[in-house]
Amino acid sequence: MMIVMKETATEEQIAAVVSKVERAGARAHRSTGARVTVIGAIGDVEQDVSVESIGLEGEAGVDRVVPILKPYKLASSQFRHGERTVLDIAGAKVGGEHFTLIAGPCTVESRAQTLETAQVVRDAGASLFRGGAYKPRTSPYAFQGLGQEGLRLLAEAKAQSGLPVVTELMDLRDLELVLEVADVIQIGARNMQNYPLLAEVGRSGRPALLKRGLSSTLDELLMAAEYILKEGNPNVMLCERGIRTFETDHRRVTLDLMAVPVLKELSHLPVIVDPSHAAGRRDLVPPLSLAAAAAGADGIIVEVHPKPEEAVCDGPQQLFTETFAEYASDVRRAAALAGKALAAA
Amino acid sequence: MMIVMKETATEEQIAAVVSKVERAGARAHRSTGARVTVIGAIGDVEQDVSVESIGLEGEAGVDRVVPILKPYKLASSQFRHGERTVLDIAGAKVGGEHFTLIAGPCTVESRAQTLETAQVVRDAGASLFRGGAYKPRTSPYAFQGLGQEGLRLLAEAKAQSGLPVVTELMDLRDLELVLEVADVIQIGARNMQNYPLLAEVGRSGRPALLKRGLSSTLDELLMAAEYILKEGNPNVMLCERGIRTFETDHRRVTLDLMAVPVLKELSHLPVIVDPSHAAGRRDLVPPLSLAAAAAGADGIIVEVHPKPEEAVCDGPQQLFTETFAEYASDVRRAAALAGKALAAA
Amino acid sequence: MMIVMKETATEEQIAAVVSKVERAGARAHRSTGARVTVIGAIGDVEQDVSVESIGLEGEAGVDRVVPILKPYKLASSQFRHGERTVLDIAGAKVGGEHFTLIAGPCTVESRAQTLETAQVVRDAGASLFRGGAYKPRTSPYAFQGLGQEGLRLLAEAKAQSGLPVVTELMDLRDLELVLEVADVIQIGARNMQNYPLLAEVGRSGRPALLKRGLSSTLDELLMAAEYILKEGNPNVMLCERGIRTFETDHRRVTLDLMAVPVLKELSHLPVIVDPSHAAGRRDLVPPLSLAAAAAGADGIIVEVHPKPEEAVCDGPQQLFTETFAEYASDVRRAAALAGKALAAA
Amino acid sequence: MMIVMKETATEEQIAAVVSKVERAGARAHRSTGARVTVIGAIGDVEQDVSVESIGLEGEAGVDRVVPILKPYKLASSQFRHGERTVLDIAGAKVGGEHFTLIAGPCTVESRAQTLETAQVVRDAGASLFRGGAYKPRTSPYAFQGLGQEGLRLLAEAKAQSGLPVVTELMDLRDLELVLEVADVIQIGARNMQNYPLLAEVGRSGRPALLKRGLSSTLDELLMAAEYILKEGNPNVMLCERGIRTFETDHRRVTLDLMAVPVLKELSHLPVIVDPSHAAGRRDLVPPLSLAAAAAGADGIIVEVHPKPEEAVCDGPQQLFTETFAEYASDVRRAAALAGKALAAA
């Protein structure tokens, strides 16, 4: 890292920084310009992180601390020397040349709704089935999901459709139950920095779909992925689902599609986009899906329902099963623009 | 509009609001629930705006004021009953079924650079040529553009290439000079709420490309367009170029592609996307361009330079002229996904 | 709630909304203006929440859904009819006319550091001692706290100084251990929407200090408090510690001091401000502390260390123990401006 | 500045950067760590800005460009070697040990309203009188101010009360008229980057109150001040009036009080806070005013009206004249906490 001193920094302050860098086991490389002194802290590869943590930010005489190395390692492109991770989820490929369509209802509500939707999305070319049994809700009074009964219905949908299942884990204590059904464990935006949860999912070895927090930078998202990877689980998908901005009319959050090419440069992990939650409105889902695919996303996770107008949760953002095949076909063409083909189920 | 009273509002406070609504010439329609009273202020069509301005927000006992009618009229979809505006810029169409590629250098630097770029972008299918003679720069010490000499070079490029010209107006006092060359007057993000400038561009009748301010809501962008439209100038293009968010690494601003379908729903005006300024990095420009076209944008305004590495301004975000034809062809295919064909020059 | 229809909404769409409202057990009250129809959904007090969850946002023909009632109940000012909650933490008062100074090191590092700091802050007038045993860290490679050993040191500091202890709980599985020491359980910003954690802290009955998430609205903060209150635990303090904005230079986040008067209007719960984490720089802590106290905060939680330059975590934002008494005296004067007196230890 | 190369940067890319730095007249100082190369570009004092503008951001192989020197010079603390600017506005001091209360109506509406308010605020201790004759309004249909008639009334208020006048300039073409009355020219948030306007105000030599744009960083605010200072006008006050964040309920924008100590560290210019526009609600104005004063602001600009409930603009945020003296006395006490005394009128 580099420590940029203030123009007013005294020699004592500079010396204090140098000594702190050296106490942390790194070499301090001082370079003094006409107005400002910059101190480079150069460690060997393994020491960089401890250098990062010596906490010089805010130190007297210090203007800024500029990290040079990325704080994540296992998630970085360099870790795999530019090669991309391709996951294999019970035969469904994610990443590389594959474009993966993950579809299903927001919430598992009933047997009929679940099985019908799984059938429709499989026939339209989806290769993973999504559905929530445990739902994180802003209000403690809102429907919190069917829980174990929901997991059971997901298992039945999996058996019948042959599609692997993506479902969310919110509570560590449900891990065993969720592992019985989930081929991919979804970690929601609210839990992106729930570190005990990340570590346990890491230890489980089960593939994870990690959603970006509403105000998380891309570096923070990659650090959260690092918590999973560090436990020896290399099967992580990153998911952009919108960020909080000043624009609060006409949509829930702002979908950050720049994140797609940037994440793909920073990391070898596949990048999925969730247009449903970002928009909160069905009519925005198709254009955003095409945009995500054209921008090079490795897949889309989208909500579909046979009768969204009767859905217990997020009805207005769910696509209709009856038009889903057409939607899937449009998305396939957009993915082709970015050189990707729909992954087989 | 509706005035939502606080749960603790007294009868006096409610009466004061009612009387204020009525003094403004509207009818007050009170509806009292179990816990909260809501007062609807119903004016006739023309009175709505004056009702909007009676300023009840923050009044004693008032929880919130909820506007019902959009504050813009001429810019709204309703104003043209759902029909879309199609501009004709010296033969180049913008809007409707047309996809318009606007390309050229950030800044006019020299005769050779300008004429060569115009030639290349025309041959690749661009129908409008962009180039800056007056440059708004954050630093007073930075290059501020060639000024009148730049306008002269733009005129020459126009004569030679046959492409109409888009160039920015920053200072009202330059209006006459700019009008001699510009087929489209660009209003930069920093000037989106420079009302005297908007009104003069409105009075000039010349087509305008209005960039969204970095922290402007879509409603504010449409209100700024309204300032131009109100002067009798119906030729306005809206331009999304990125917004300020907490994410400040790896890019300049966050391109808000949700703005494309939302603006097209709210307004009849064409929506252009500027991926170059949003990204600030050349490598992000192609994926964002495809995404914008796939999302249904009416066009893209993009920066191109024969030798970006020598550009006096924003070199790293400018595409190379030598690969521009391929870029244009990819964008054309993405626009086709959204049902649009490249506008002829 | 009110449903504002689009100007283009058809009679069928309006009828569909009315019927959906009625199916949810509420009365639909239609009011049609010159251009727009608004439908009020009026339930009785208890039905309001279920009305909230019928999900009309994004429904065909619907422009916006405007909630009328606040989604939180137990946290709202109305719930206590304007009376403020005053907590009693082993004799230390929080809320009402009391101003509570909560101070201590970021992290418990050693016996000497912990006991010395507790002594100093008690002597200067702090009435609660803070210290982290479990630390949520963005990087999995960073120091994660002393864990159980840290809790043991906190217990010793409590015994010696007589100050009740505030410490963070990150992992449900540590609840029992934390309950043995903590007089107040801190829930960090990253866990503000970790609902299982909130519910368990609610069930424990132990007073909680709930930090606002970096991108959480005040309504979301109050909904998170509601998760705790709903389990029968009325002892909740809200804590403002800065929000994510586009301004990322010169500080970590942006301290939102408007939140202080606004939260105190919306809720009866005490409002604490954490200037240390917001600033990330020691020099900003005193002016922000005075500002928070002058704005009417019920207390401040601040970091102090005998040798911040040697702290293992967040050293640059920690105040020096040796100047803490002077700081505390300044804060006391600022609190007096807002009509509050320092709570006794 | 320093150029941080990507881990994957090739020797050719590093060489290209070095050569570009040298072509710009600076020395390139290469330092190669275990994984990453950093290139320092060291110019002499005057060359730094041109180095800044060589545009290496986004260049192939470049990860980031880190500016070392602040881009502003005249506005920086270093320029005056730590001494603070104290303005003298017709006898009213701003900056240093002085706390300046600037008060008056949002808009000049009538002779009675204007003269009465001037009298009241002077008697309460305000040393400058504010009032708008030209009003920037989001809607072209809203009241745009009394214009020249408003200026005339301000002149009368000045003559009668003896208070110097602060009023906004929006249109360059009104400069002469405004100069006849204004002791301080206000530049509104929307015009913070209206460079021709800034330059003309700079040339006029008249003291300026420069409001921060809603999404402007502090560095951008200081760069805007630099546009004025560069023309030889040293009389600039900076004004924080709130920024756009995701939090859009319960207030208009988020007042950034961290800006006060940070700006005072970065710059020698006085820092004024405008709580009225940030809040948009009268009840938030007193706590925010106390907070601003306690945080060390050099003054407050606040709106006052004899009958806010009848104001043509922003009534709900204006304080009542009848309670203004008490408000002013509270603010005086808060300013004293920060070591400042109310400036004499």
PDB file of N, CA and C in Angstrom, chain D residues 211-279:
ATOM      1  N   LYS D 211     -22.971  27.578  -2.986  1.00  0.00           N
ATOM      2  CA  LYS D 211     -23.630  26.404  -2.414  1.00  0.00           C
ATOM      3  C   LYS D 211     -23.128  25.131  -3.092  1.00  0.00           C
ATOM      4  N   ARG D 212     -22.983  24.113  -2.269  1.00  0.00           N
ATOM      5  CA  ARG D 212     -22.559  22.805  -2.776  1.00  0.00           C
ATOM      6  C   ARG D 212     -23.679  22.149  -3.576  1.00  0.00           C
ATOM      7  N   GLY D 213     -23.343  21.619  -4.738  1.00  0.00           N
ATOM      8  CA  GLY D 213     -24.321  20.883  -5.532  1.00  0.00           C
ATOM      9  C   GLY D 213     -24.785  19.633  -4.815  1.00  0.00           C
ATOM     10  N   LEU D 214     -25.968  19.190  -5.143  1.00  0.00           N
ATOM     11  CA  LEU D 214     -26.572  18.071  -4.412  1.00  0.00           C
ATOM     12  C   LEU D 214     -25.794  16.769  -4.538  1.00  0.00           C
ATOM     13  N   SER D 215     -24.991  16.638  -5.575  1.00  0.00           N
ATOM     14  CA  SER D 215     -24.187  15.415  -5.666  1.00  0.00           C
ATOM     15  C   SER D 215     -22.727  15.763  -5.890  1.00  0.00           C
ATOM     16  N   SER D 216     -22.323  16.900  -5.355  1.00  0.00           N
ATOM     17  CA  SER D 216     -20.937  17.312  -5.530  1.00  0.00           C
ATOM     18  C   SER D 216     -20.083  16.843  -4.365  1.00  0.00           C
ATOM     19  N   THR D 217     -18.935  16.310  -4.687  1.00  0.00           N
ATOM     20  CA  THR D 217     -17.983  15.976  -3.642  1.00  0.00           C
ATOM     21  C   THR D 217     -17.387  17.276  -3.100  1.00  0.00           C
ATOM     22  N   LEU D 218     -16.726  17.168  -1.962  1.00  0.00           N
ATOM     23  CA  LEU D 218     -16.095  18.366  -1.402  1.00  0.00           C
ATOM     24  C   LEU D 218     -14.976  18.847  -2.326  1.00  0.00           C
ATOM     25  N   ASP D 219     -14.288  17.927  -2.977  1.00  0.00           N
ATOM     26  CA  ASP D 219     -13.248  18.348  -3.906  1.00  0.00           C
ATOM     27  C   ASP D 219     -13.846  19.128  -5.079  1.00  0.00           C
ATOM     28  N   GLU D 220     -15.002  18.706  -5.547  1.00  0.00           N
ATOM     29  CA  GLU D 220     -15.642  19.448  -6.642  1.00  0.00           C
ATOM     30  C   GLU D 220     -16.105  20.827  -6.189  1.00  0.00           C
ATOM     31  N   LEU D 221     -16.592  20.902  -4.949  1.00  0.00           N
ATOM     32  CA  LEU D 221     -16.986  22.211  -4.413  1.00  0.00           C
ATOM     33  C   LEU D 221     -15.783  23.143  -4.380  1.00  0.00           C
ATOM     34  N   LEU D 222     -14.670  22.620  -3.933  1.00  0.00           N
ATOM     35  CA  LEU D 222     -13.473  23.465  -3.851  1.00  0.00           C
ATOM     36  C   LEU D 222     -12.965  23.835  -5.245  1.00  0.00           C
ATOM     37  N   MET D 223     -13.133  22.935  -6.209  1.00  0.00           N
ATOM     38  CA  MET D 223     -12.758  23.274  -7.580  1.00  0.00           C
ATOM     39  C   MET D 223     -13.661  24.372  -8.138  1.00  0.00           C
ATOM     40  N   ALA D 224     -14.934  24.335  -7.754  1.00  0.00           N
ATOM     41  CA  ALA D 224     -15.843  25.399  -8.200  1.00  0.00           C
ATOM     42  C   ALA D 224     -15.424  26.727  -7.571  1.00  0.00           C
ATOM     43  N   ALA D 225     -15.060  26.693  -6.287  1.00  0.00           N
ATOM     44  CA  ALA D 225     -14.555  27.910  -5.632  1.00  0.00           C
ATOM     45  C   ALA D 225     -13.310  28.416  -6.365  1.00  0.00           C
ATOM     46  N   GLU D 226     -12.495  27.469  -6.800  1.00  0.00           N
ATOM     47  CA  GLU D 226     -11.262  27.829  -7.503  1.00  0.00           C
ATOM     48  C   GLU D 226     -11.556  28.648  -8.768  1.00  0.00           C
ATOM     49  N   TYR D 227     -12.661  28.344  -9.439  1.00  0.00           N
ATOM     50  CA  TYR D 227     -13.051  29.123 -10.633  1.00  0.00           C
ATOM     51  C   TYR D 227     -13.259  30.596 -10.281  1.00  0.00           C
ATOM     52  N   ILE D 228     -13.802  30.835  -9.092  1.00  0.00           N
ATOM     53  CA  ILE D 228     -14.024  32.234  -8.663  1.00  0.00           C
ATOM     54  C   ILE D 228     -12.708  32.860  -8.216  1.00  0.00           C
ATOM     55  N   LEU D 229     -11.983  32.145  -7.381  1.00  0.00           N
ATOM     56  CA  LEU D 229     -10.724  32.664  -6.827  1.00  0.00           C
ATOM     57  C   LEU D 229      -9.725  32.984  -7.941  1.00  0.00           C
ATOM     58  N   LYS D 230      -9.714  32.136  -8.938  1.00  0.00           N
ATOM     59  CA  LYS D 230      -8.748  32.274 -10.038  1.00  0.00           C
ATOM     60  C   LYS D 230      -8.897  33.612 -10.765  1.00  0.00           C
ATOM     61  N   GLU D 231     -10.092  34.196 -10.720  1.00  0.00           N
ATOM     62  CA  GLU D 231     -10.296  35.488 -11.385  1.00  0.00           C
ATOM     63  C   GLU D 231      -9.877  36.651 -10.493  1.00  0.00           C
ATOM     64  N   GLY D 232      -9.272  36.332  -9.360  1.00  0.00           N
ATOM     65  CA  GLY D 232      -8.773  37.402  -8.507  1.00  0.00           C
ATOM     66  C   GLY D 232      -9.725  37.822  -7.415  1.00  0.00           C
ATOM     67  N   ASN D 233     -10.776  37.048  -7.210  1.00  0.00           N
ATOM     68  CA  ASN D 233     -11.748  37.369  -6.160  1.00  0.00           C
ATOM     69  C   ASN D 233     -11.563  36.416  -4.982  1.00  0.00           C
ATOM     70  N   PRO D 234     -10.985  36.905  -3.882  1.00  0.00           N
ATOM     71  CA  PRO D 234     -10.682  35.997  -2.761  1.00  0.00           C
ATOM     72  C   PRO D 234     -11.856  35.832  -1.794  1.00  0.00           C
ATOM     73  N   ASN D 235     -12.986  36.466  -2.080  1.00  0.00           N
ATOM     74  CA  ASN D 235     -14.070  36.548  -1.093  1.00  0.00           C
ATOM     75  C   ASN D 235     -15.134  35.480  -1.324  1.00  0.00           C
ATOM     76  N   VAL D 236     -14.803  34.267  -0.953  1.00  0.00           N
ATOM     77  CA  VAL D 236     -15.722  33.167  -1.206  1.00  0.00           C
ATOM     78  C   VAL D 236     -16.079  32.474   0.103  1.00  0.00           C
ATOM     79  N   MET D 237     -17.379  32.239   0.299  1.00  0.00           N
ATOM     80  CA  MET D 237     -17.854  31.393   1.402  1.00  0.00           C
ATOM     81  C   MET D 237     -18.401  30.116   0.789  1.00  0.00           C
ATOM     82  N   LEU D 238     -18.089  28.994   1.425  1.00  0.00           N
ATOM     83  CA  LEU D 238     -18.615  27.708   0.992  1.00  0.00           C
ATOM     84  C   LEU D 238     -19.892  27.428   1.776  1.00  0.00           C
ATOM     85  N   CYS D 239     -20.850  26.785   1.150  1.00  0.00           N
ATOM     86  CA  CYS D 239     -22.102  26.521   1.861  1.00  0.00           C
ATOM     87  C   CYS D 239     -22.587  25.087   1.665  1.00  0.00           C
ATOM     88  N   GLU D 240     -22.651  24.362   2.769  1.00  0.00           N
ATOM     89  CA  GLU D 240     -23.215  23.002   2.777  1.00  0.00           C
ATOM     90  C   GLU D 240     -24.724  23.111   2.939  1.00  0.00           C
ATOM     91  N   ARG D 241     -25.470  22.462   2.039  1.00  0.00           N
ATOM     92  CA  ARG D 241     -26.933  22.560   2.125  1.00  0.00           C
ATOM     93  C   ARG D 241     -27.618  21.215   1.888  1.00  0.00           C
ATOM     94  N   GLY D 242     -26.836  20.144   2.030  1.00  0.00           N
ATOM     95  CA  GLY D 242     -27.456  18.823   1.915  1.00  0.00           C
ATOM     96  C   GLY D 242     -27.107  18.133   0.617  1.00  0.00           C
ATOM     97  N   ILE D 243     -27.031  16.825   0.690  1.00  0.00           N
ATOM     98  CA  ILE D 243     -26.684  16.023  -0.485  1.00  0.00           C
ATOM     99  C   ILE D 243     -27.746  14.967  -0.750  1.00  0.00           C
ATOM    100  N   ARG D 244     -27.769  14.503  -1.964  1.00  0.00           N
ATOM    101  CA  ARG D 244     -28.686  13.442  -2.355  1.00  0.00           C
ATOM    102  C   ARG D 244     -28.168  12.105  -1.856  1.00  0.00           C
ATOM    103  N   THR D 245     -29.009  11.385  -1.129  1.00  0.00           N
ATOM    104  CA  THR D 245     -28.667  10.032  -0.717  1.00  0.00           C
ATOM    105  C   THR D 245     -29.897   9.155  -0.963  1.00  0.00           C
ATOM    106  N   PHE D 246     -29.776   7.883  -0.634  1.00  0.00           N
ATOM    107  CA  PHE D 246     -30.910   6.964  -0.794  1.00  0.00           C
ATOM    108  C   PHE D 246     -32.038   7.292   0.156  1.00  0.00           C
ATOM    109  N   GLU D 247     -31.766   8.062   1.177  1.00  0.00           N
ATOM    110  CA  GLU D 247     -32.785   8.354   2.190  1.00  0.00           C
ATOM    111  C   GLU D 247     -33.621   9.542   1.701  1.00  0.00           C
ATOM    112  N   THR D 248     -34.823   9.245   1.217  1.00  0.00           N
ATOM    113  CA  THR D 248     -35.632  10.307   0.621  1.00  0.00           C
ATOM    114  C   THR D 248     -36.936  10.533   1.372  1.00  0.00           C
ATOM    115  N   ASP D 249     -37.129   9.795   2.463  1.00  0.00           N
ATOM    116  CA  ASP D 249     -38.319  10.049   3.268  1.00  0.00           C
ATOM    117  C   ASP D 249     -38.012  11.052   4.373  1.00  0.00           C
ATOM    118  N   HIS D 250     -39.027  11.756   4.816  1.00  0.00           N
ATOM    119  CA  HIS D 250     -38.940  12.556   6.042  1.00  0.00           C
ATOM    120  C   HIS D 250     -38.041  13.791   5.911  1.00  0.00           C
ATOM    121  N   ARG D 251     -37.441  14.038   4.774  1.00  0.00           N
ATOM    122  CA  ARG D 251     -36.609  15.228   4.619  1.00  0.00           C
ATOM    123  C   ARG D 251     -36.327  15.347   3.129  1.00  0.00           C
ATOM    124  N   ARG D 252     -35.751  16.444   2.706  1.00  0.00           N
ATOM    125  CA  ARG D 252     -35.476  16.622   1.273  1.00  0.00           C
ATOM    126  C   ARG D 252     -34.180  15.966   0.857  1.00  0.00           C
ATOM    127  N   VAL D 253     -33.123  16.327   1.571  1.00  0.00           N
ATOM    128  CA  VAL D 253     -31.807  15.791   1.265  1.00  0.00           C
ATOM    129  C   VAL D 253     -31.157  15.487   2.606  1.00  0.00           C
ATOM    130  N   THR D 254     -29.937  15.021   2.600  1.00  0.00           N
ATOM    131  CA  THR D 254     -29.253  14.692   3.845  1.00  0.00           C
ATOM    132  C   THR D 254     -28.177  15.737   4.111  1.00  0.00           C
ATOM    133  N   LEU D 255     -28.352  16.470   5.210  1.00  0.00           N
ATOM    134  CA  LEU D 255     -27.357  17.480   5.556  1.00  0.00           C
ATOM    135  C   LEU D 255     -26.064  16.771   5.946  1.00  0.00           C
ATOM    136  N   ASP D 256     -24.976  17.190   5.328  1.00  0.00           N
ATOM    137  CA  ASP D 256     -23.688  16.507   5.549  1.00  0.00           C
ATOM    138  C   ASP D 256     -22.834  17.352   6.496  1.00  0.00           C
ATOM    139  N   LEU D 257     -23.032  17.150   7.793  1.00  0.00           N
ATOM    140  CA  LEU D 257     -22.295  17.999   8.743  1.00  0.00           C
ATOM    141  C   LEU D 257     -20.831  17.599   8.882  1.00  0.00           C
ATOM    142  N   MET D 258     -20.493  16.379   8.432  1.00  0.00           N
ATOM    143  CA  MET D 258     -19.073  16.046   8.375  1.00  0.00           C
ATOM    144  C   MET D 258     -18.331  17.006   7.449  1.00  0.00           C
ATOM    145  N   ALA D 259     -19.058  17.568   6.509  1.00  0.00           N
ATOM    146  CA  ALA D 259     -18.414  18.484   5.562  1.00  0.00           C
ATOM    147  C   ALA D 259     -17.816  19.685   6.282  1.00  0.00           C
ATOM    148  N   VAL D 260     -18.393  20.052   7.429  1.00  0.00           N
ATOM    149  CA  VAL D 260     -17.903  21.248   8.121  1.00  0.00           C
ATOM    150  C   VAL D 260     -16.450  21.078   8.577  1.00  0.00           C
ATOM    151  N   PRO D 261     -16.159  20.092   9.458  1.00  0.00           N
ATOM    152  CA  PRO D 261     -14.739  19.981   9.834  1.00  0.00           C
ATOM    153  C   PRO D 261     -13.831  19.589   8.666  1.00  0.00           C
ATOM    154  N   VAL D 262     -14.340  18.803   7.726  1.00  0.00           N
ATOM    155  CA  VAL D 262     -13.469  18.390   6.622  1.00  0.00           C
ATOM    156  C   VAL D 262     -13.126  19.592   5.736  1.00  0.00           C
ATOM    157  N   LEU D 263     -14.115  20.396   5.391  1.00  0.00           N
ATOM    158  CA  LEU D 263     -13.833  21.575   4.561  1.00  0.00           C
ATOM    159  C   LEU D 263     -12.894  22.537   5.277  1.00  0.00           C
ATOM    160  N   LYS D 264     -13.068  22.659   6.583  1.00  0.00           N
ATOM    161  CA  LYS D 264     -12.208  23.584   7.314  1.00  0.00           C
ATOM    162  C   LYS D 264     -10.780  23.076   7.393  1.00  0.00           C
ATOM    163  N   GLU D 265     -10.607  21.774   7.244  1.00  0.00           N
ATOM    164  CA  GLU D 265      -9.244  21.264   7.189  1.00  0.00           C
ATOM    165  C   GLU D 265      -8.657  21.460   5.787  1.00  0.00           C
ATOM    166  N   LEU D 266      -9.480  21.235   4.772  1.00  0.00           N
ATOM    167  CA  LEU D 266      -8.970  21.303   3.399  1.00  0.00           C
ATOM    168  C   LEU D 266      -8.747  22.718   2.921  1.00  0.00           C
ATOM    169  N   SER D 267      -9.559  23.645   3.426  1.00  0.00           N
ATOM    170  CA  SER D 267      -9.572  24.993   2.855  1.00  0.00           C
ATOM    171  C   SER D 267      -9.540  26.066   3.926  1.00  0.00           C
ATOM    172  N   HIS D 268      -9.079  27.254   3.546  1.00  0.00           N
ATOM    173  CA  HIS D 268      -9.066  28.408   4.455  1.00  0.00           C
ATOM    174  C   HIS D 268     -10.358  29.208   4.370  1.00  0.00           C
ATOM    175  N   LEU D 269     -11.265  28.807   3.486  1.00  0.00           N
ATOM    176  CA  LEU D 269     -12.485  29.595   3.267  1.00  0.00           C
ATOM    177  C   LEU D 269     -13.525  29.313   4.349  1.00  0.00           C
ATOM    178  N   PRO D 270     -14.337  30.314   4.696  1.00  0.00           N
ATOM    179  CA  PRO D 270     -15.391  30.099   5.696  1.00  0.00           C
ATOM    180  C   PRO D 270     -16.433  29.096   5.197  1.00  0.00           C
ATOM    181  N   VAL D 271     -17.017  28.384   6.145  1.00  0.00           N
ATOM    182  CA  VAL D 271     -18.007  27.354   5.825  1.00  0.00           C
ATOM    183  C   VAL D 271     -19.335  27.695   6.498  1.00  0.00           C
ATOM    184  N   ILE D 272     -20.350  27.870   5.670  1.00  0.00           N
ATOM    185  CA  ILE D 272     -21.688  28.225   6.142  1.00  0.00           C
ATOM    186  C   ILE D 272     -22.591  27.010   5.942  1.00  0.00           C
ATOM    187  N   VAL D 273     -23.577  26.844   6.817  1.00  0.00           N
ATOM    188  CA  VAL D 273     -24.522  25.736   6.671  1.00  0.00           C
ATOM    189  C   VAL D 273     -25.929  26.287   6.458  1.00  0.00           C
ATOM    190  N   ASP D 274     -26.648  25.674   5.538  1.00  0.00           N
ATOM    191  CA  ASP D 274     -28.032  26.058   5.254  1.00  0.00           C
ATOM    192  C   ASP D 274     -28.954  24.928   5.709  1.00  0.00           C
ATOM    193  N   PRO D 275     -29.473  25.011   6.938  1.00  0.00           N
ATOM    194  CA  PRO D 275     -30.330  23.919   7.420  1.00  0.00           C
ATOM    195  C   PRO D 275     -31.728  23.964   6.814  1.00  0.00           C
ATOM    196  N   SER D 276     -32.164  25.125   6.343  1.00  0.00           N
ATOM    197  CA  SER D 276     -33.554  25.258   5.877  1.00  0.00           C
ATOM    198  C   SER D 276     -33.812  24.415   4.635  1.00  0.00           C
ATOM    199  N   HIS D 277     -32.925  24.552   3.641  1.00  0.00           N
ATOM    200  CA  HIS D 277     -33.173  23.818   2.394  1.00  0.00           C
ATOM    201  C   HIS D 277     -32.915  22.329   2.562  1.00  0.00           C
ATOM    202  N   ALA D 278     -31.957  22.000   3.415  1.00  0.00           N
ATOM    203  CA  ALA D 278     -31.688  20.579   3.630  1.00  0.00           C
ATOM    204  C   ALA D 278     -32.916  19.894   4.230  1.00  0.00           C
ATOM    205  N   ALA D 279     -33.516  20.553   5.226  1.00  0.00           N
ATOM    206  CA  ALA D 279     -34.606  19.915   5.955  1.00  0.00           C
ATOM    207  C   ALA D 279     -35.917  19.984   5.186  1.00  0.00           C
TER     208      ALA D 279
END
